Short mmCIF file of C-alpha atoms in Angstrom, two decimals:
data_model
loop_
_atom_site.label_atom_id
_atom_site.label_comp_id
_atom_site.label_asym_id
_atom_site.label_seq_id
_atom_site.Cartn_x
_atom_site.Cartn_y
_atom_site.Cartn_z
CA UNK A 358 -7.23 14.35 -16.12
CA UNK A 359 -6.00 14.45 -19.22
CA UNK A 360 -4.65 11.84 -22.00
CA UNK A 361 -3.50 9.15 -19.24
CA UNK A 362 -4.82 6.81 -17.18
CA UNK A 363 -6.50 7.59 -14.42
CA UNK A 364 -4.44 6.85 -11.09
CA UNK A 365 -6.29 6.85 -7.49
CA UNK A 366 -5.77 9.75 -5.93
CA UNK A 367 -2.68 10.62 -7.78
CA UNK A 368 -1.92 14.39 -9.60
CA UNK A 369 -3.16 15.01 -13.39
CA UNK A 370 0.24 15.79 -14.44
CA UNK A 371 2.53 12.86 -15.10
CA UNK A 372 6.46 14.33 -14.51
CA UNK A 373 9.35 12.83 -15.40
CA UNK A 374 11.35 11.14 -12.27
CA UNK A 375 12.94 13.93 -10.77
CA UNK A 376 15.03 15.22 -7.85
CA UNK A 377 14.23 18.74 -6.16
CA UNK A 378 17.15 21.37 -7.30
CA UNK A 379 19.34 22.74 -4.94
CA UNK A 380 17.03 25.91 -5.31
CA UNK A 381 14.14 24.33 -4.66
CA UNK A 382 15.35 22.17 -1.97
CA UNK A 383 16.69 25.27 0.01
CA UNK A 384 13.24 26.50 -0.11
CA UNK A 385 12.58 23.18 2.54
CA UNK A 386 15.51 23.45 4.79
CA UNK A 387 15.87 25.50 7.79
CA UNK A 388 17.96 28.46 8.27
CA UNK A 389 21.28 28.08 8.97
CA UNK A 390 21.72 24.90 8.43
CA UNK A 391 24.29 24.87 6.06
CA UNK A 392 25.28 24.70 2.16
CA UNK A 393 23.54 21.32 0.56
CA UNK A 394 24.51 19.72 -2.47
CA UNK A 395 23.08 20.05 -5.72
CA UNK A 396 20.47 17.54 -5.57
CA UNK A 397 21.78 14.74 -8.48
CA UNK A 398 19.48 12.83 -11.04
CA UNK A 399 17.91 9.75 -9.14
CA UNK A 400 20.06 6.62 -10.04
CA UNK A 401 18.89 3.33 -9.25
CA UNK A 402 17.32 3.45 -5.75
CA UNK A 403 20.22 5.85 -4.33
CA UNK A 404 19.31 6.69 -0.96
CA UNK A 405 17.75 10.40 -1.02
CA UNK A 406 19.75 11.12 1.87
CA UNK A 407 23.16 10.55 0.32
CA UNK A 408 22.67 13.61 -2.37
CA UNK A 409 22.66 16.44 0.86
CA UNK A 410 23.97 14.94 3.43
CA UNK A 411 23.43 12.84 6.87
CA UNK A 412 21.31 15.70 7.84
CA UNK A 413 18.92 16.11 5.49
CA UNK A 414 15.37 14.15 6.47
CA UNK A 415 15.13 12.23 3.19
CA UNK A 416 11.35 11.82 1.83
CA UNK A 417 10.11 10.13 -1.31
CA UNK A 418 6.85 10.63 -2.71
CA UNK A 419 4.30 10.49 -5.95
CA UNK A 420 2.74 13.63 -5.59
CA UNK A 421 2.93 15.17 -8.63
CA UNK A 422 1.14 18.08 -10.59
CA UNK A 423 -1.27 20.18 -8.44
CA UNK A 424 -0.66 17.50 -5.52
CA UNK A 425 2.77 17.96 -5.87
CA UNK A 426 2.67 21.56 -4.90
CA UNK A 427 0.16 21.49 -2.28
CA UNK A 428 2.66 19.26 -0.88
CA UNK A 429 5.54 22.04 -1.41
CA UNK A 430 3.16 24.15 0.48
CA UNK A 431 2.56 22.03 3.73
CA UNK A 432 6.47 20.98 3.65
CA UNK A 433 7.28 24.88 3.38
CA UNK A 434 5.19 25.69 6.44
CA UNK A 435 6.48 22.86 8.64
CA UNK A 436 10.03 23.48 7.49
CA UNK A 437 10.32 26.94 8.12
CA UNK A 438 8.18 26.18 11.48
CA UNK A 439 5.07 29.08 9.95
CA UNK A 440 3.18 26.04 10.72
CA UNK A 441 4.52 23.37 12.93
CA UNK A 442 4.62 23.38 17.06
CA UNK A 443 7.30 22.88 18.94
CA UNK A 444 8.35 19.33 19.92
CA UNK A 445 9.41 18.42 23.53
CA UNK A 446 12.85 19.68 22.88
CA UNK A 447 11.69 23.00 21.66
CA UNK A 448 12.77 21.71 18.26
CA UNK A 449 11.23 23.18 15.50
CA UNK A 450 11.35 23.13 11.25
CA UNK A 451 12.75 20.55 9.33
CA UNK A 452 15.55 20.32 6.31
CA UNK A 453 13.92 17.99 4.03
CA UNK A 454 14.88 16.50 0.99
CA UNK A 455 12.78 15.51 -1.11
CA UNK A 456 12.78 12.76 -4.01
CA UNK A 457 9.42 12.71 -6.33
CA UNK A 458 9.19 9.84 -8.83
CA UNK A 459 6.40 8.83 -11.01
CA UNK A 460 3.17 6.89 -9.44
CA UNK A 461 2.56 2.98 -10.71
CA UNK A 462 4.46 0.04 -10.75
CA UNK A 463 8.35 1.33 -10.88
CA UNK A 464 7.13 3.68 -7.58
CA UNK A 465 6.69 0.67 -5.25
CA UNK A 466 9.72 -1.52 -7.34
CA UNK A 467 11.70 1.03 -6.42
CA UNK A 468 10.11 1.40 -3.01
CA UNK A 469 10.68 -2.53 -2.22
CA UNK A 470 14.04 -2.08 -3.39
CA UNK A 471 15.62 0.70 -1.94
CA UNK A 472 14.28 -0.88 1.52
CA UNK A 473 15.93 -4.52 0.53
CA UNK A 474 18.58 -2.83 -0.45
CA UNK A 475 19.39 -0.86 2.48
CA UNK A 476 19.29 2.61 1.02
CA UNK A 477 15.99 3.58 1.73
CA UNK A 478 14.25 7.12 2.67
CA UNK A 479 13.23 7.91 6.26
CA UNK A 480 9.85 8.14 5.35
CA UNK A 481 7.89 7.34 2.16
CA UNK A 482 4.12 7.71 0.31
CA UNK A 483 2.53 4.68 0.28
CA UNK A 484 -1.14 3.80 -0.92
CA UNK A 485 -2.64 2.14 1.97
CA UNK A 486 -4.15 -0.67 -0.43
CA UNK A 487 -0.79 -1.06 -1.19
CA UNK A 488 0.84 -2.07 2.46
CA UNK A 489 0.41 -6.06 2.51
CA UNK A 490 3.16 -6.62 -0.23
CA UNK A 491 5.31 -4.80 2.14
CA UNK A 492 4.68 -5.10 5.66
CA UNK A 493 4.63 -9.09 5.78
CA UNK A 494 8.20 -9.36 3.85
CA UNK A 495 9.92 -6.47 6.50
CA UNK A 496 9.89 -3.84 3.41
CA UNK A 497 8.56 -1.12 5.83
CA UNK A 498 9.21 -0.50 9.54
CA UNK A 499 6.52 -0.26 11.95
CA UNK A 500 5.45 3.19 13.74
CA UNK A 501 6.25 3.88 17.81
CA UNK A 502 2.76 5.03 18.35
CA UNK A 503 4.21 6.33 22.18
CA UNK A 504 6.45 8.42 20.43
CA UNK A 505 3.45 9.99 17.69
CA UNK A 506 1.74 10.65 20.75
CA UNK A 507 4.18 12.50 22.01
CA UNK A 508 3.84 14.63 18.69
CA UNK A 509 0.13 14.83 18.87
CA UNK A 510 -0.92 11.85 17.34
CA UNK A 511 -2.89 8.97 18.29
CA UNK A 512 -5.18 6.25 16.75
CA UNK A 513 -7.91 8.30 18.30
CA UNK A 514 -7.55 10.85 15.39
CA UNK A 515 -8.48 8.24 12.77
CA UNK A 516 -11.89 6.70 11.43
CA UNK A 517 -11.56 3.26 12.44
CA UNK A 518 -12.28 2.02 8.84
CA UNK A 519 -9.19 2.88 7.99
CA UNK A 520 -7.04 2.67 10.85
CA UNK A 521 -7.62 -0.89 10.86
CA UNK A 522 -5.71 -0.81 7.36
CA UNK A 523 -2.80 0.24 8.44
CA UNK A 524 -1.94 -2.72 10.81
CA UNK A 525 -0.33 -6.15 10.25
CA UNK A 526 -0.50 -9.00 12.94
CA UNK A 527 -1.53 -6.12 15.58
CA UNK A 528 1.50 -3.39 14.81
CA UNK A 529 0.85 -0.34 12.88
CA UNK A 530 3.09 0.00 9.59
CA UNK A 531 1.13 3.52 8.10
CA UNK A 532 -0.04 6.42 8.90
CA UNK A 533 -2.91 7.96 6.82
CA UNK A 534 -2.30 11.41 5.02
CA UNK A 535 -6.17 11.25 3.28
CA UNK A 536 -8.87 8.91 2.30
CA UNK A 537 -9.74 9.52 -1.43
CA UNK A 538 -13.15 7.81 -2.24
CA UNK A 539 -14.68 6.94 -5.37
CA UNK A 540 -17.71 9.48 -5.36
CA UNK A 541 -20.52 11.20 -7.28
CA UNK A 542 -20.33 15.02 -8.46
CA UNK A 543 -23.67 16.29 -9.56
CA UNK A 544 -24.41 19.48 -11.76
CA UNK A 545 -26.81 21.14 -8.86
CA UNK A 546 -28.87 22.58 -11.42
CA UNK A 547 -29.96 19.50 -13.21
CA UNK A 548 -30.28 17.62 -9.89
CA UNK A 549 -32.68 20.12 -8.29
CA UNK A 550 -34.64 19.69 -11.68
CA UNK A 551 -34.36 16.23 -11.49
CA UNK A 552 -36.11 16.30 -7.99
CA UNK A 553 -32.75 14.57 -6.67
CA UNK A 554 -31.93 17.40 -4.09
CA UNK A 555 -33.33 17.34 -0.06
CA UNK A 556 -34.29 20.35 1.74
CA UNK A 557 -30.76 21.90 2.19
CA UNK A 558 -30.21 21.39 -1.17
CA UNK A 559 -27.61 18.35 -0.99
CA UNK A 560 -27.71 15.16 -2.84
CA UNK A 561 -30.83 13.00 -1.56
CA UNK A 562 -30.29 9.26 0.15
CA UNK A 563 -31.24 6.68 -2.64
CA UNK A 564 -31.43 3.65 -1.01
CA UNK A 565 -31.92 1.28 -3.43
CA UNK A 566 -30.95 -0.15 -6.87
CA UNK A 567 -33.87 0.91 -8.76
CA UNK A 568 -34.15 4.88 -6.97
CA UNK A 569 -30.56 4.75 -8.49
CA UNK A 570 -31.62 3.69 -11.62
CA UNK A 571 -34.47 6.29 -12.02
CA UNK A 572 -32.18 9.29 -10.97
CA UNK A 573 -30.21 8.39 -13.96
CA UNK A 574 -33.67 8.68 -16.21
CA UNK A 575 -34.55 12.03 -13.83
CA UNK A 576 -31.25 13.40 -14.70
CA UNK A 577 -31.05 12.35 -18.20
CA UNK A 578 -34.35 14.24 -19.01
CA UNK A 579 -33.21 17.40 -16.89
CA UNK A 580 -30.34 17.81 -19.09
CA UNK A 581 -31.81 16.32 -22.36
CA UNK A 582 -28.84 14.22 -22.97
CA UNK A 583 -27.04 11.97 -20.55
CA UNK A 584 -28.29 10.87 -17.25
CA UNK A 585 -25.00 9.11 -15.47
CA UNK A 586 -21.54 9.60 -16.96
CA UNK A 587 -18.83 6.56 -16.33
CA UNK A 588 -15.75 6.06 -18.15
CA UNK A 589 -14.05 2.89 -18.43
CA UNK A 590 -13.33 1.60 -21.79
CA UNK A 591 -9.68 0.19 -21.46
CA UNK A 592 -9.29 1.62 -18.15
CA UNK A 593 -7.15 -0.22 -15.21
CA UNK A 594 -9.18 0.90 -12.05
CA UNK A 595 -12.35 2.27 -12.47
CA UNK A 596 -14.70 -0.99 -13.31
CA UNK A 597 -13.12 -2.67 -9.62
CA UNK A 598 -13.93 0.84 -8.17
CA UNK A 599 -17.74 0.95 -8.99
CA UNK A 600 -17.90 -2.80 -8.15
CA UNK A 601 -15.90 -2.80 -5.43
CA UNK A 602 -18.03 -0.10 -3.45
CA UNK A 603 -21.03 -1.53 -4.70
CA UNK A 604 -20.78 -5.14 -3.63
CA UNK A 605 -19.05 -3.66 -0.15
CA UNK A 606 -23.02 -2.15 -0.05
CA UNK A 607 -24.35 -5.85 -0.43
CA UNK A 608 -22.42 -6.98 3.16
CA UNK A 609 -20.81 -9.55 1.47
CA UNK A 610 -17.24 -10.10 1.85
CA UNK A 611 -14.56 -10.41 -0.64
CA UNK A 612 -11.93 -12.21 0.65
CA UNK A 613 -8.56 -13.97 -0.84
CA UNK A 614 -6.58 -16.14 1.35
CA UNK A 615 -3.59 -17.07 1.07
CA UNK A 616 -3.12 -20.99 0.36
CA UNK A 617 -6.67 -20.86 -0.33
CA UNK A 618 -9.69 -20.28 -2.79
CA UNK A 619 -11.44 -17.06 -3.76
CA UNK A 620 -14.24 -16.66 -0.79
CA UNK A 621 -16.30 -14.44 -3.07
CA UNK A 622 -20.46 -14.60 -2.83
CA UNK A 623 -21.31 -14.80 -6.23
CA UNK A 624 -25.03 -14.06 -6.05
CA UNK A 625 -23.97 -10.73 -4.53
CA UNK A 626 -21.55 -10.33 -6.93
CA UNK A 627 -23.96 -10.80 -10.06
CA UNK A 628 -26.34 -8.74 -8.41
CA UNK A 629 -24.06 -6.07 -8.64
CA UNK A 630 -22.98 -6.51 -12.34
CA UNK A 631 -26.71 -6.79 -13.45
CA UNK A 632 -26.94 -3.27 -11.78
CA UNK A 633 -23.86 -2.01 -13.52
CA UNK A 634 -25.33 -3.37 -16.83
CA UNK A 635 -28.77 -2.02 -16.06
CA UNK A 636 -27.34 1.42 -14.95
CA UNK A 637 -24.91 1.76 -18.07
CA UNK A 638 -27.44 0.66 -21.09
CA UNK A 639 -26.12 2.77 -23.80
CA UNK A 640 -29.52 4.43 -23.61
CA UNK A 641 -30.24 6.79 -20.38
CA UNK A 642 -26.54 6.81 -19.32
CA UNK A 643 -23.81 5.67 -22.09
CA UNK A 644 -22.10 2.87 -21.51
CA UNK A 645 -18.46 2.86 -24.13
CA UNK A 646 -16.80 5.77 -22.67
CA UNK A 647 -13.38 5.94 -21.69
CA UNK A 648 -12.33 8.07 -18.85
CA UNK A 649 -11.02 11.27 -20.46
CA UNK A 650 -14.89 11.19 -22.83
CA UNK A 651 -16.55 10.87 -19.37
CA UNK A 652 -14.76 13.73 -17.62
CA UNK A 653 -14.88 15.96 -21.04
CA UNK A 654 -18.84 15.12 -21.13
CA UNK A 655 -19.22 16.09 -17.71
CA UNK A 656 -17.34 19.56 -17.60
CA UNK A 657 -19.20 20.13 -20.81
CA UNK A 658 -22.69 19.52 -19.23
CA UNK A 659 -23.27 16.55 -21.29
CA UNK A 660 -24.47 14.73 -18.13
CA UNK A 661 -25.80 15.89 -14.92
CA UNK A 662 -23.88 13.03 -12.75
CA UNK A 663 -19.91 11.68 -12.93
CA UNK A 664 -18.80 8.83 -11.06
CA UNK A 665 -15.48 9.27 -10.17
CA UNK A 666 -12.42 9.89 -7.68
CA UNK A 667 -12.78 12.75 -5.26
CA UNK A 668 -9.43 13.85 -7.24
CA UNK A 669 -10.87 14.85 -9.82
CA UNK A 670 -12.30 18.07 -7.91
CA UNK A 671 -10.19 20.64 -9.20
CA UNK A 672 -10.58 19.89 -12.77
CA UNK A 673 -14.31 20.01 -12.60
CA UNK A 674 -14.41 23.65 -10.75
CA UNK A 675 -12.78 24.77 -13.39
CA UNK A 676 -15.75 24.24 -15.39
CA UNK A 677 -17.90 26.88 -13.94
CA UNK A 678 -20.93 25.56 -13.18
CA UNK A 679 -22.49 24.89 -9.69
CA UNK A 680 -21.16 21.61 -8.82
CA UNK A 681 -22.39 19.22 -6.06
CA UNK A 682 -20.68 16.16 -4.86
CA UNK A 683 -21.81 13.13 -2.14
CA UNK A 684 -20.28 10.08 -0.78
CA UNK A 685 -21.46 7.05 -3.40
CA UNK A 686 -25.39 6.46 -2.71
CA UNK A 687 -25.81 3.66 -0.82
CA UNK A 688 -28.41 1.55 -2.97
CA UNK A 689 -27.96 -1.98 -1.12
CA UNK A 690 -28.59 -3.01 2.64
CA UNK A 691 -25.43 -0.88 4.26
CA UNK A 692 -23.20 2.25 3.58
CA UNK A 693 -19.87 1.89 1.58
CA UNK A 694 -17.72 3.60 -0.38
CA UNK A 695 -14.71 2.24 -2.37
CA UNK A 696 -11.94 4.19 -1.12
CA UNK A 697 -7.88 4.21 -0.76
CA UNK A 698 -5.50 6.43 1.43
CA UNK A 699 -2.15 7.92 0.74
CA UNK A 700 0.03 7.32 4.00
CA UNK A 701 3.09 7.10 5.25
CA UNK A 702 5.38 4.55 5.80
CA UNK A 703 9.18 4.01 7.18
CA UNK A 704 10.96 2.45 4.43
CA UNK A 705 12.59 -0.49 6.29
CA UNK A 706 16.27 0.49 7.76
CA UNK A 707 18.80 -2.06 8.78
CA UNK A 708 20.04 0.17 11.77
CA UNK A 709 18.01 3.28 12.05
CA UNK A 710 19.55 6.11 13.47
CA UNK A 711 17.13 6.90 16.40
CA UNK A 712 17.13 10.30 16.44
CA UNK A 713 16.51 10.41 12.48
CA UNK A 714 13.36 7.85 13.51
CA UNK A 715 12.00 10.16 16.13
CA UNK A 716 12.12 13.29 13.43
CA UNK A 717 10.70 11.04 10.99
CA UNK A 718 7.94 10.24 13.49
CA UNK A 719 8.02 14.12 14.18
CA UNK A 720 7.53 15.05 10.52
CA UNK A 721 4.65 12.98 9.98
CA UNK A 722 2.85 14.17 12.84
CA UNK A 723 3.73 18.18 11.62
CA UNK A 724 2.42 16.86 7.80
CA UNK A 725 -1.03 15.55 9.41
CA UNK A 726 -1.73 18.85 10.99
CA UNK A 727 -1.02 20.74 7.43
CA UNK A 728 -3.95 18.76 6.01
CA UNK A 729 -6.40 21.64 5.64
CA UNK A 730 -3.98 22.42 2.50
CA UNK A 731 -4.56 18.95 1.30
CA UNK A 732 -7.92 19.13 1.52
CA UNK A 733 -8.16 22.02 -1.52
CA UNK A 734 -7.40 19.42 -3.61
CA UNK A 735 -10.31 17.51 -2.65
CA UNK A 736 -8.88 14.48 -0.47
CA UNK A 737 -10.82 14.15 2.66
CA UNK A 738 -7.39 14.88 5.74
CA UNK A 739 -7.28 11.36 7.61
CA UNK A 740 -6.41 13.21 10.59
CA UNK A 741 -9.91 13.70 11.78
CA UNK A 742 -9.14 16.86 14.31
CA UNK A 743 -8.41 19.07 10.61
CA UNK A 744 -12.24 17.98 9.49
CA UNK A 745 -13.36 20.36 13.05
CA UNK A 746 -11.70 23.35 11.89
CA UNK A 747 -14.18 25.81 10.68
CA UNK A 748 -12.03 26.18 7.36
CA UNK A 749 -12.69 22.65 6.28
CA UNK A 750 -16.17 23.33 7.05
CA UNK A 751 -16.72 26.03 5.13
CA UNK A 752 -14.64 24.05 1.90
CA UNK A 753 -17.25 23.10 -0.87
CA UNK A 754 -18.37 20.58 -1.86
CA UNK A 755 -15.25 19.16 -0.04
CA UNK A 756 -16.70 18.94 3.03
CA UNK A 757 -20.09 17.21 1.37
CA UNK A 758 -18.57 14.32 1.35
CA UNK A 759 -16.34 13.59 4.15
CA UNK A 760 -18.17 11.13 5.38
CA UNK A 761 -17.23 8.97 3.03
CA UNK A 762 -14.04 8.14 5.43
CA UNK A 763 -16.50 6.86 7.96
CA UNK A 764 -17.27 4.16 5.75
CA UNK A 765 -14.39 3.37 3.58
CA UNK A 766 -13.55 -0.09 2.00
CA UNK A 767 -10.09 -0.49 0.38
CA UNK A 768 -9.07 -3.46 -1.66
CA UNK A 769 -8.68 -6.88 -0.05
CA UNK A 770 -5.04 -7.27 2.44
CA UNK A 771 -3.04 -9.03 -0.48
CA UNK A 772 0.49 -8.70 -1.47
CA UNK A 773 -1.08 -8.53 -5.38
CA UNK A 774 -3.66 -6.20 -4.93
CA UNK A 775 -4.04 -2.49 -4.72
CA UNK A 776 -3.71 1.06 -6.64
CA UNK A 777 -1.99 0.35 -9.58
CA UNK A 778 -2.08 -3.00 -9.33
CA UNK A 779 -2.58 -6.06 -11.85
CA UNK A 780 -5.31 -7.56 -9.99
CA UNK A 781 -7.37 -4.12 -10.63
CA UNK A 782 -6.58 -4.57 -14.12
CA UNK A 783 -7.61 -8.04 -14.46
CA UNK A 784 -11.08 -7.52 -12.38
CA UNK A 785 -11.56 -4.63 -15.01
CA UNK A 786 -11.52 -6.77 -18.01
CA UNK A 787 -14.45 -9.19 -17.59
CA UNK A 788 -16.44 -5.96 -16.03
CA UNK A 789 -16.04 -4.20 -19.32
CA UNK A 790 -17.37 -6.52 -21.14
CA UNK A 791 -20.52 -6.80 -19.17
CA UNK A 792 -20.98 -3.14 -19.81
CA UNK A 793 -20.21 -3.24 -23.07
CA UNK A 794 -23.10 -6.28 -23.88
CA UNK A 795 -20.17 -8.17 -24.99
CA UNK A 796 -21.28 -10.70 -21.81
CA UNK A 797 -23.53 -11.67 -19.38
CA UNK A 798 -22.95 -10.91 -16.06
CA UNK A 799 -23.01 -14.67 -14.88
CA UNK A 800 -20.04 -15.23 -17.40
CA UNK A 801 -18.23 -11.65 -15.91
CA UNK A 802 -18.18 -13.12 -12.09
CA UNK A 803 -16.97 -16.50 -13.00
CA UNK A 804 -14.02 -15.03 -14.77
CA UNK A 805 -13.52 -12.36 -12.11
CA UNK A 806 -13.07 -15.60 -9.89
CA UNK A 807 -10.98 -17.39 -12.12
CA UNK A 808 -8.46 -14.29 -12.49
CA UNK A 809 -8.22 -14.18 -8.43
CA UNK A 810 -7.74 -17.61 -8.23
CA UNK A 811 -4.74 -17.63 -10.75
CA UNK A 812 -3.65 -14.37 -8.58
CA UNK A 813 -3.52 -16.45 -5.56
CA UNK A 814 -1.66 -19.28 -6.60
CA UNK A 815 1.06 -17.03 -7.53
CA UNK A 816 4.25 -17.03 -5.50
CA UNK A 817 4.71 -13.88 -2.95
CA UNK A 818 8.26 -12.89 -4.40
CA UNK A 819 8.84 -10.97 -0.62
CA UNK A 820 7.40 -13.97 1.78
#
């Protein structure tokens, strides 16, 4: 990434809001099907649909950058039908339009309001840590898992950590495109110096705080400068990512219910801030970088281990050197990994045509099987029948960590919380200062608990 902040699972590049051109769009509509209109600047929350036509199957996303055009790719081979199957009816391809408008905040305003509105898409990008804010209030439809089936489907093809995210009260409002976790990347050559490496010459299981805390020191005198890279000096995520994953590790739960107090443990909690202190010293691993000093360090060899998102992949092959990468080493008494999931939702319609909601079913279905494209990027494919094919097998060091998805953990089910969110921000702030020595991490939890409990008492503005 470059000079912006880093967004889960979201593209380096930062575009403008944009509409596809006519050109462009063409090269996503099958053949035949008639002249569209020039696809219009994106006013409002303008209902994609209404720029080419009844016809069109309208589709907004965030995937921008090197994202964006993998996603060109799999929408190209399922519109032409190159790499779709045919549906009951023999139908195949799709004429898509497709609207692509900058990740964060405005996205999901403009999400929430094209659905209240009435002029939503047919189907949408939503981050999974994202879908209590809209499910409860009726901002997104839910899924006729029947009629996925029929597409080839089912909850079967899921890892059950995060299927279970995609439900409210029982009914299923999302269906997983990935699961991006919060990971390690290793430079292989200073972690087979560092003694860090097992037989087959992947990362080694840690297993506890202080076999974490020496592989820093191991890898710190491999490379004669840092052990552990980590930035997140003024950063909105990445603090709540490392804690989040660690303290998952501890068993404890972090829960926020509505009406209710924070039901945080905050002996686990400290535990895992003394870690993040003791880890981070300024000494063996620095502890005042930003994100951007972290990832430069890292590509530069400055550090034989990064912390970061799996989306970080293709900036770091670019660097040349042989680069390893594991699920985040469980150090505490079970396996987790801080994690989120782009998916897709059906903006809420007043009176949805059904034959538009069966394509829209059809489309996602034809998107999931297209993962293997998705996965170059480095997102592990939700859709659990791509990770079988021997070409995701034979991705590196994609396919190191995919079992990460097995044990994902996403933020907490509230309408205030997920990517991009306030709440990350807030849980960030007190962190930072821990790692910083600015505080101790007694003083970090208790305002981490204080800024939930303000979060809570807010009003839902969709209940």
């Amino acid at each position: 990434m470059s000079s912006r902040l880093p967004a889960q699972g979201v593209s380096s590049v930062s575009d403008p809001v944009r509409r596809l051109s006519r050109r462009r769009l063409l090269r996503h509509t099958v053949a035949g099907a008639g002249a569209l209109l020039a696809a219009a600047p994106l006013s409002g929350c303008a209902s994609p649909a209404s720029a080419s036509g009844a016809s069109a199957l309208s589709v907004w996303d965030l995937f921008q950058g090197g994202d964006g055009m993998l996603m060109d790719e799999m929408i190209e081979a399922v519109s032409t039908g190159s790499g779709g199957t045919k549906g009951p009816e023999g139908a195949k391809g799709f004429e898509i339009d497709r609207t692509i408008l900058d990740w964060g905040p405005s996205y999901y305003t403009k999400l929430a309001m094209s659905a209240a509105g009435g002029r939503a898409s047919d189907v949408a990008a939503m981050h999974l840590s994202r879908l209590a804010g809209y499910a409860p209030g009726g901002l997104v439809d839910p899924f006729d898992l029947d009629l996925l089936a029929e597409f080839g489907v089912t909850r079967k093809d899921f890892t059950p950590a995060v299927w279970e995210r995609t439900q409210h009260d029982g009914t299923v409002y999302a269906i997983p495109l990935d699961v991006h976790p919060f990971i390690v990347f290793y430079d292989k050559e200073a972690a087979e110096s560092a003694g860090l490496l097992d037989p087959s010459g992947e990362l080694a299981p840690m297993g506890s705080p202080e076999a974490l805390l020496d592989a820093g020191k191991a890898l710190a005198e491999a490379t004669g400068q840092a052990g552990i890279l980590f930035g997140h000096v003024t950063d909105t995520a990445q603090n709540w990512r490392l804690f989040a994953g660690l303290y998952a590790q501890t068993g404890a739960e972090f829960t926020l219910p509505d009406g209710g107090a924070p039901q945080i443990d905050t002996d686990a909690a400290i535990r895992v801030v003394t870690l993040m202190k003791q880890l981070f010293d300024g000494r063996t691993n620095p502890n005042n970088l930003d994100y951007n000093a972290a990832l430069a360090a890292f590509t530069s060899r400055r550090g034989g281990m990064a912390m970061l998102g799996e989306w970080e992949l293709p900036t770091l092959k670019k660097a040349g050197f042989p680069l390893g990468a594991a699920p985040f080493p469980q150090v505490f008494d079970r396996p987790a990994v801080y994690t989120d999931s782009h998916s897709f939702v059906l903006p809420h319609q007043e009176n949805p045509d059904p034959a538009r909601r069966r394509e829209a079913h059809r489309y996602v279905a034809e998107i999931l099987k297209q993962s293997l494209t998705w996965a170059s990027a480095g997102h592990i494919p939700a859709y659990q029948p791509v990770l079988a094919e021997p070409g995701y097998a034979a991705l590196e060091p994609q396919s190191s960590y995919a079992d990460a998805a097995k044990v994902a953990v996403l933020d907490p089910p509230n309408w205030f919380v997920g990517a991009g969110s306030n709440f990350q921000n807030r849980m960030c702030q007190p962190l930072q200062s821990a790692l910083l020595g600015n505080t101790s991490a007694e003083k970090a939890v208790r305002q981490m608990v204080r800024e939930a409990d303000a979060l809570l008492r807010q009003p839902n503005p969709v209940a």
